[in-house]
Every structure is written in C-alpha cells, then in structure tokens.
Amino acid sequence: MKWAAAAPVFGAVAWQGVSRKLFGGTREAGNVYQRIGVRPLINARGTWTYLSGSLMLPEVRQAMDAASRQFVDLFELQAAVGKRLAALSGAESGMITSGSAGAMAAATAACIAGSDPRKIWQLPDTTGLKNEVVMLGGRIAFDSAIRLAGAKLVLANTLAELPSAINSQTAMVYTTWRDDNLPKALAITKKANVPLLLDDAAGIPPFENLSRYATMGVDLYCFSGGKGMRGPQCAGVLLGRKDLIDAALKNYNPNEGAICRAMKVGKEEIMGMLTAIETWKKLDLSALNREWNSRVQRIAKVVETVPGVSTRIYVPEEGNSYPTLQVNWDEAAFKLTVAQCDEQLRAGDPRIEVLTNSNPSLVPAVEEGAGDIKHEAPKNQLEIVSMTLQDGEDLIVGKRLREILSTAKAQS
C-alpha cells in the first residue's frame, strides 16, 4: 500500500532526473556562490539566520532594485514609511530596523534615553537614567541587543514575579509571550506606566499579527523581515506608540552619535521590507499552507516505503510554524543515528540541511530562561520544514533521504 501511494511521487522523481539531463537542471550553472567555493544548499531546516533566513518575495527583489537606482533622504523615507506602516497595522507608527535584534536595541534606547539629545549621546552610559529592563519569561540568546544600549537585565520568570520586578528604575519590560499571559502582563505594565516590548520575530505569517498587537494595546512590537515575511534578511520592523517610535528613530541610523547608528538599514532594505508587508496583505495563507503541506506529504510517501520508517506531519507552535515532517526510525536497529543521517544529507550533492536539535549558531555558554532551572536536552529528531523548500526540492530531499535510510536498513 505504501508503494502504491508513493508511485506517483517516484514518477515525478524519475521525470525530474530526465529533465535535468535534457535541459541542464532548473538552476544556472556556476552561480555566484559556487564561483568563490561556497556550496548553495537545499534548505529543509527553516528560516534560520545562519542558513540565510528565507528567500525574498519577487516583489521585494523588484522593489529593492528600483530603490537602488535613486537617492533619497533617509529621515524623510523613514517618516513616510512610518505613516504607511501605521495605515497597514493600526499601530500609531513604525520604522524599519536591522532585523528583530535591531528593533530590540532601538526600542531599549528609546525607552532609556527618549528623544533627549544629551541622553542619546550618553548611551550606553546610563548613569542617572532609568536603565532596568525586565525580561518577562527569563533570558534569551538575543538579549545582548538590549544590554548594548546600557540596560541592566532584571529577570521575571513568571507573571507572578512581574509586579515586584518593576520599580522606579524600570525603563521597559521585554517578552516573547504571545499567549493568554500577554494581556495579563499588559494590565500590569500599563498600571505601572512602563512600556512593554513584544518580540515576535517569526510571527508573520499569519499576517493578522501585524495588527493584532496594536489592537491589544502593546506599546512596542517587532517582527523579522528575513523569516516568514520573506523580506530582506537584514531588515525587520518595529511598530507601536508614536512617541516611542519617534524616540527610537532619534537613537537609530542615520543619526551620528546615536547608539544604534551601527545598525544601518539602507533605502533598499527599507523599501524591500515595506513591500514585503504590503505583499503579505494580499497573499492567501490557506493556499500557501496547502502547498507547503503537499511538499512534506510527498516526502513522507517516499521515505515510508523503507520498512521501519514512519512519519508525522504537524505544525509547531513556536518558530517556523509551517507544516513540518518528522521522520522516525529505530536508530539502534538501523545502526544509523539522526546526527549521522543529518551529516550524510549535508555532505551529499546537492547539500541538504534538515532540522535536528543541533544549533551551530548558538554561543555554547548561553543559558536561556531561568538560570537555576535545568532542562533536559530534547530528543534528537529529524524534521523537514516545508516553507523553505523550493519547487521540486521536496522530490530531491525525499529521494536522498530514502537512499540513506534504505542503505542503512540493508547494511544492518
């Protein structure tokens, strides 16, 4: 039955091989990366920054090319984009930043120094300024973006700890919470008159999140451009209260002497990011989900023809919330670990990156969450994220993964 279900997919795999021989494949030979010795890859891992995030929407590429052909005043550009972002999101204003980390730094500087030129020039020295940022939910790997503005971190691991963590020195509360605890946290911060920054880097899609947090009254919130948004990888967006966005712009590029001057976004990234947001307003997420789901379904049908291999398709609740294929086998019986399979996929031609519990981009000393709570390492599992696969790559991934698993099964 599994072979019967997989037969159409095997037919597509066979035709793909023939078409590559006849027409030279679907990609240009000797591309820009290969000429300097860098191997491009098939990304089945998701929108990880170290794997260059996501691929820009065609509309974004066109907008960035058009933006690169003329000069413009960046102060005027950010002001105009802020008005457009307000109309799209329902927030009072917005600005384009150098990713979510850049938005975190800009928001922190805004909440500490405001728009006062002397305080802006003083940062990261926060002597005499409110300089504490409450990390609601504990530390994260990206909180250096907050600390570089001169902030002192105060941990509030639970909602119950939040009120006592806020004091006269609290400049901002930061969180990644998006569940039912968010409005409860807002009730506390509003009462204390302390702005809250919500980091939802991978929160689009769904596009509704762009306006959802404005409706809830979140003071500041940010998204990454290089993840599901499919905008420029080195761009993001910060939205929220106009007074805080105005202050963030004062602390940001192109202001000379501002702490965030180094986090430059050019006219190309600004217009590319705005275009990504405008494009998402028109996209049909249901249709995209059906397409993404069909990709992992085809891979599942192919790999399940190997006896002892099972699969599961699900949508993660956290980052990379797209149809994802989990591939399972008995590592002892196959004499093949997930890590070994991962390495074989990476070493093959073409190079294939899949999702496991490894994180090559994490600084080893990082401890997220509450420092005194030790978490067991998750079981190493091999997963395939659909969204970052391009047309036809699901067939390549399925074929290669089946070859590795069937070879291991036969040798064992």
C-alpha positions as CSV (number, residue, x, y, z in Angstrom):
1,M,0.0,0.0,0.0
2,K,2.9,2.4,0.8
3,W,4.5,1.6,-2.6
4,A,1.2,2.3,-4.3
5,A,0.8,5.6,-2.6
6,A,4.3,6.6,-3.4
7,A,4.2,5.5,-7.1
8,P,3.2,9.0,-8.5
9,V,5.9,10.6,-6.5
10,F,8.5,8.2,-7.8
11,G,7.3,9.0,-11.3
12,A,7.9,12.7,-10.6
13,V,11.3,12.0,-9.2
14,A,12.2,10.0,-12.3
15,W,11.0,12.7,-14.7
16,Q,12.9,15.3,-12.7
17,G,16.1,13.4,-13.3
18,V,15.4,13.1,-17.0
19,S,14.5,16.8,-17.3
20,R,17.8,17.8,-15.6
21,K,19.8,15.7,-18.1
22,L,17.8,17.1,-21.1
23,F,17.6,20.8,-20.0
24,G,20.6,21.2,-17.7
25,G,18.6,21.4,-14.5
26,T,16.5,24.2,-13.2
27,R,19.2,26.4,-11.8
28,E,22.0,28.3,-13.5
29,A,25.4,26.5,-13.5
30,G,28.3,28.2,-11.9
31,N,26.2,30.5,-9.7
32,V,27.6,33.5,-7.8
33,Y,28.3,31.4,-4.7
34,Q,30.0,28.5,-6.4
35,R,32.5,30.7,-8.1
36,I,34.0,31.6,-4.8
37,G,33.9,28.0,-3.4
38,V,30.7,28.2,-1.4
39,R,28.1,25.4,-1.8
40,P,24.5,26.5,-2.0
41,L,22.0,24.2,-0.2
42,I,18.5,22.9,-0.2
43,N,17.0,24.4,3.0
44,A,14.7,21.9,4.7
45,R,15.6,23.3,8.2
46,G,13.5,26.5,8.2
47,T,14.2,30.2,8.4
48,W,17.4,30.1,10.4
49,T,19.6,33.2,10.2
50,Y,22.8,31.2,9.8
51,L,21.3,29.5,6.7
52,S,20.4,32.9,5.3
53,G,16.9,33.1,6.5
54,S,14.3,32.8,3.7
55,L,14.2,33.8,0.1
56,M,12.8,37.2,-0.7
57,L,9.5,37.5,-2.5
58,P,9.8,38.5,-6.2
59,E,8.0,41.8,-5.4
60,V,10.7,42.5,-2.7
61,R,13.6,41.9,-5.1
62,Q,11.9,44.3,-7.6
63,A,11.3,47.0,-5.0
64,M,14.9,46.8,-3.8
65,D,16.3,47.0,-7.3
66,A,14.1,50.1,-8.0
67,A,15.1,51.7,-4.7
68,S,18.8,51.3,-5.5
69,R,18.5,53.5,-8.6
70,Q,17.8,56.8,-6.9
71,F,19.0,58.9,-4.0
72,V,16.6,59.8,-1.1
73,D,16.7,61.4,2.3
74,L,16.6,58.6,4.9
75,F,15.0,60.8,7.5
76,E,12.1,61.6,5.1
77,L,12.0,58.0,4.0
78,Q,11.6,56.5,7.5
79,A,8.9,59.2,8.3
80,A,6.9,58.3,5.2
81,V,7.3,54.6,5.8
82,G,6.1,55.1,9.4
83,K,2.9,56.6,8.2
84,R,2.4,53.7,5.7
85,L,3.1,51.1,8.4
86,A,0.6,52.8,10.7
87,A,-2.1,52.5,8.0
88,L,-1.2,48.8,7.4
89,S,-1.0,47.8,11.0
90,G,-3.3,50.0,13.0
91,A,-0.3,50.9,15.2
92,E,0.4,54.6,15.7
93,S,3.7,54.4,13.9
94,G,6.6,52.2,12.8
95,M,10.1,52.0,11.5
96,I,12.3,49.6,9.5
97,T,15.2,48.2,11.5
98,S,18.1,45.8,11.0
99,G,16.1,42.7,12.0
100,S,14.3,42.0,15.2
101,A,17.6,42.4,17.2
102,G,18.0,45.9,15.8
103,A,14.4,46.6,16.8
104,M,15.1,45.4,20.3
105,A,18.1,47.7,20.6
106,A,16.2,50.7,19.2
107,A,13.3,50.1,21.5
108,T,15.6,49.9,24.5
109,A,17.4,53.0,23.6
110,A,14.1,54.8,23.1
111,C,12.8,53.8,26.5
112,I,16.0,54.7,28.3
113,A,17.1,57.9,26.6
114,G,13.9,59.0,24.8
115,S,14.4,61.9,22.3
116,D,16.7,63.9,24.6
117,P,19.9,64.6,22.6
118,R,22.2,64.6,25.7
119,K,20.8,61.3,26.9
120,I,21.1,59.8,23.4
121,W,24.8,60.8,23.2
122,Q,25.3,59.5,26.8
123,L,24.3,55.9,25.9
124,P,25.5,53.2,26.7
125,D,26.4,55.0,29.9
126,T,23.0,55.1,31.8
127,T,24.2,56.9,34.9
128,G,21.2,58.9,36.3
129,L,18.8,57.3,33.8
130,K,16.2,54.6,34.2
131,N,18.1,51.6,32.9
132,E,16.4,48.4,34.0
133,V,14.7,46.1,31.5
134,V,12.6,43.3,33.0
135,M,12.9,40.1,31.0
136,L,9.5,38.5,31.4
137,G,10.0,34.8,30.9
138,G,13.7,34.9,31.5
139,R,16.8,35.5,29.4
140,I,17.1,34.8,25.7
141,A,20.1,34.3,23.4
142,F,19.4,37.7,21.8
143,D,19.3,39.9,24.9
144,S,22.7,41.4,24.1
145,A,20.7,43.7,21.8
146,I,19.1,45.1,24.9
147,R,22.3,45.2,27.0
148,L,24.3,47.0,24.4
149,A,22.2,50.1,24.9
150,G,23.3,50.1,28.6
151,A,20.3,48.3,30.1
152,K,20.6,46.1,33.2
153,L,18.5,42.9,33.0
154,V,16.1,42.0,35.7
155,L,14.5,38.5,35.4
156,A,10.8,37.8,36.0
157,N,10.4,34.2,35.1
158,T,6.7,34.1,35.8
159,L,3.7,36.5,35.6
160,A,3.5,36.4,39.4
161,E,7.1,37.8,39.6
162,L,6.4,40.7,37.3
163,P,4.9,43.3,39.7
164,S,7.8,43.1,42.2
165,A,10.3,43.2,39.3
166,I,9.1,46.6,38.3
167,N,10.4,49.7,40.2
168,S,11.3,53.3,39.7
169,Q,14.3,52.3,37.6
170,T,12.4,50.2,35.1
171,A,12.6,51.5,31.6
172,M,10.9,48.7,29.7
173,V,9.5,45.2,30.0
174,Y,10.5,42.7,27.3
175,T,8.8,39.4,26.5
176,T,8.3,36.9,23.7
177,W,4.9,35.7,25.2
178,R,2.1,35.7,22.8
179,D,-0.5,33.5,24.6
180,D,-3.1,34.4,27.2
181,N,-0.4,35.7,29.5
182,L,0.3,38.7,27.2
183,P,-2.9,40.7,28.1
184,K,-2.4,39.9,31.7
185,A,1.2,41.2,31.5
186,L,0.0,44.4,29.7
187,A,-2.5,45.1,32.5
188,I,0.4,45.1,35.0
189,T,2.8,47.2,32.8
190,K,0.0,49.7,31.9
191,K,-0.8,50.2,35.6
192,A,2.9,50.8,36.3
193,N,3.2,53.1,33.3
194,V,6.1,51.1,31.9
195,P,6.2,50.3,28.1
196,L,6.2,46.6,27.0
197,L,8.2,45.4,24.0
198,L,6.9,42.1,22.4
199,D,9.4,40.3,20.3
200,D,7.5,38.1,17.7
201,A,10.4,37.7,15.3
202,A,8.9,34.8,13.4
203,G,5.3,36.0,13.9
204,I,4.4,36.5,10.2
205,P,2.6,34.6,8.8
206,P,-0.2,34.9,9.9
207,F,-0.4,38.5,8.6
208,E,-3.1,39.2,11.2
209,N,-0.4,39.5,13.9
210,L,0.7,42.8,12.3
211,S,-2.5,44.5,13.6
212,R,-3.3,42.1,16.4
213,Y,-0.8,43.5,18.9
214,A,-1.8,47.1,18.1
215,T,-5.4,46.2,18.9
216,M,-4.3,44.7,22.2
217,G,-2.5,47.9,23.1
218,V,1.1,46.6,23.1
219,D,3.4,49.6,23.4
220,L,6.1,48.2,21.0
221,Y,6.3,45.0,19.0
222,C,8.7,43.8,16.3
223,F,9.0,41.2,13.5
224,S,11.9,39.9,11.5
225,G,12.0,40.5,7.8
226,G,14.2,37.6,6.8
227,K,12.0,34.8,8.2
228,G,8.4,34.0,7.2
229,M,7.9,37.6,6.0
230,R,10.3,36.8,3.1
231,G,11.7,40.4,3.1
232,P,15.3,41.4,3.2
233,Q,17.2,39.2,5.6
234,C,19.0,42.1,7.3
235,A,15.7,44.0,8.0
236,G,12.9,44.0,10.5
237,V,10.1,46.2,11.6
238,L,9.3,47.9,14.9
239,L,5.7,49.1,15.5
240,G,3.8,50.8,18.3
241,R,3.3,54.1,20.1
242,K,4.4,57.1,18.0
243,D,6.3,58.8,20.9
244,L,8.4,55.7,21.3
245,I,8.9,55.1,17.6
246,D,10.0,58.8,17.2
247,A,12.5,58.3,20.1
248,A,13.7,55.0,18.6
249,L,14.4,56.8,15.3
250,K,16.4,59.5,17.2
251,N,18.6,56.7,18.6
252,Y,19.0,55.0,15.2
253,N,20.7,55.3,11.9
254,P,21.4,57.7,10.2
255,N,21.8,59.8,13.4
256,E,25.6,60.3,14.0
257,G,26.4,59.8,17.7
258,A,23.4,57.5,18.3
259,I,24.0,54.1,19.9
260,C,22.2,52.3,17.1
261,R,24.0,54.1,14.3
262,A,25.8,50.8,13.5
263,M,22.6,49.0,12.8
264,K,22.2,50.6,9.4
265,V,19.4,49.8,7.0
266,G,19.6,51.4,3.6
267,K,16.9,52.7,1.3
268,E,16.9,49.3,-0.4
269,E,16.1,47.4,2.8
270,I,13.5,50.0,3.9
271,M,11.5,49.8,0.7
272,G,12.0,46.0,0.4
273,M,10.7,45.5,3.9
274,L,7.7,47.7,3.3
275,T,6.9,45.9,0.1
276,A,7.1,42.5,1.9
277,I,4.5,43.7,4.3
278,E,2.3,45.2,1.6
279,T,2.6,41.9,-0.4
280,W,1.6,39.8,2.6
281,K,-1.6,41.8,2.9
282,K,-2.7,40.2,-0.5
283,L,-1.3,36.6,0.0
284,D,-3.6,33.7,0.6
285,L,-2.1,31.8,3.6
286,S,-4.6,28.9,3.2
287,A,-3.3,28.3,-0.3
288,L,0.3,28.5,0.9
289,N,-0.3,26.1,3.7
290,R,-1.9,23.6,1.2
291,E,1.2,23.9,-1.0
292,W,3.6,23.5,2.0
293,N,1.6,20.6,3.3
294,S,1.7,18.8,-0.1
295,R,5.5,19.1,-0.2
296,V,6.0,17.2,3.1
297,Q,3.3,14.7,2.1
298,R,5.3,13.8,-1.0
299,I,8.4,13.3,1.1
300,A,6.5,11.2,3.6
301,K,5.2,8.8,0.9
302,V,8.7,8.2,-0.5
303,V,10.5,7.6,2.8
304,E,7.8,5.4,4.3
305,T,8.5,2.8,1.6
306,V,11.5,1.9,3.7
307,P,10.4,-0.8,6.2
308,G,10.6,0.5,9.7
309,V,10.3,4.2,8.8
310,S,7.3,6.2,10.0
311,T,6.4,9.9,9.6
312,R,4.3,12.5,11.3
313,I,3.2,15.9,9.8
314,Y,2.4,18.7,12.3
315,V,2.7,22.5,12.7
316,P,5.0,23.6,15.6
317,E,3.5,26.2,17.9
318,E,6.7,28.3,18.2
319,G,9.1,29.5,15.4
320,N,8.9,28.0,11.9
321,S,5.2,27.4,12.3
322,Y,4.7,25.7,9.0
323,P,3.7,22.1,8.0
324,T,6.7,20.0,9.2
325,L,7.5,16.4,8.6
326,Q,9.0,14.3,11.4
327,V,10.8,11.2,10.2
328,N,11.2,8.4,12.7
329,W,13.2,5.1,12.7
330,D,14.8,2.8,15.3
331,E,18.4,4.2,15.4
332,A,19.8,1.0,17.0
333,A,18.1,-1.3,14.5
334,F,19.2,0.8,11.5
335,K,22.7,1.4,13.0
336,L,22.1,5.0,11.9
337,T,21.6,7.9,14.3
338,V,19.8,11.1,13.5
339,A,23.1,13.0,13.6
340,Q,24.7,10.6,11.2
341,C,21.8,10.9,8.7
342,D,21.9,14.7,9.1
343,E,25.6,14.7,8.2
344,Q,25.1,12.4,5.2
345,L,22.4,14.8,3.9
346,R,24.8,17.7,4.4
347,A,27.7,16.0,2.7
348,G,25.8,14.9,-0.3
349,D,25.3,16.6,-3.7
350,P,23.2,18.7,-3.5
351,R,23.8,19.7,0.1
352,I,20.6,19.3,2.2
353,E,20.0,20.9,5.6
354,V,17.3,19.4,7.8
355,L,16.1,20.3,11.3
356,T,17.6,18.4,14.3
357,N,18.3,19.5,17.9
358,S,21.7,21.0,16.8
359,N,22.2,24.7,16.6
360,P,25.6,25.7,15.1
361,S,24.9,29.4,15.6
362,L,24.3,29.3,19.4
363,V,27.1,30.6,21.6
364,P,27.8,27.5,23.8
365,A,27.7,29.4,27.1
366,V,24.2,30.8,26.5
367,E,21.6,29.8,29.1
368,E,18.1,30.8,28.3
369,G,15.2,31.1,30.6
370,A,15.6,30.9,34.4
371,G,19.3,30.2,35.1
372,D,18.6,28.0,38.2
373,I,16.2,25.6,36.2
374,K,17.9,22.9,34.3
375,H,16.1,21.5,31.3
376,E,16.7,18.1,29.8
377,A,18.0,18.2,26.2
378,P,15.2,17.3,23.7
379,K,15.4,14.0,21.9
380,N,17.3,14.3,18.6
381,Q,14.7,14.0,15.8
382,L,15.0,14.6,12.1
383,E,12.4,17.1,10.8
384,I,11.8,18.7,7.4
385,V,10.3,22.2,7.3
386,S,8.2,22.8,4.2
387,M,8.2,26.6,3.8
388,T,11.9,27.0,2.8
389,L,11.8,24.3,0.1
390,Q,11.6,25.5,-3.5
391,D,9.7,23.9,-6.2
392,G,10.9,20.3,-6.9
393,E,13.3,20.2,-3.9
394,D,10.8,18.1,-2.0
395,L,11.4,15.3,-4.5
396,I,15.2,15.6,-4.2
397,V,15.0,15.5,-0.4
398,G,12.7,12.5,-0.4
399,K,14.8,10.6,-2.8
400,R,18.0,11.3,-1.0
401,L,16.6,10.6,2.5
402,R,15.1,7.3,1.3
403,E,18.5,6.3,-0.2
404,I,20.3,6.9,3.1
405,L,17.6,5.1,5.2
406,S,17.3,2.1,2.8
407,T,21.1,1.7,2.6
408,A,21.3,1.7,6.4
409,K,18.5,-0.8,6.7
410,A,20.1,-3.2,4.2
411,Q,23.5,-3.0,5.8
412,S,22.1,-3.5,9.3
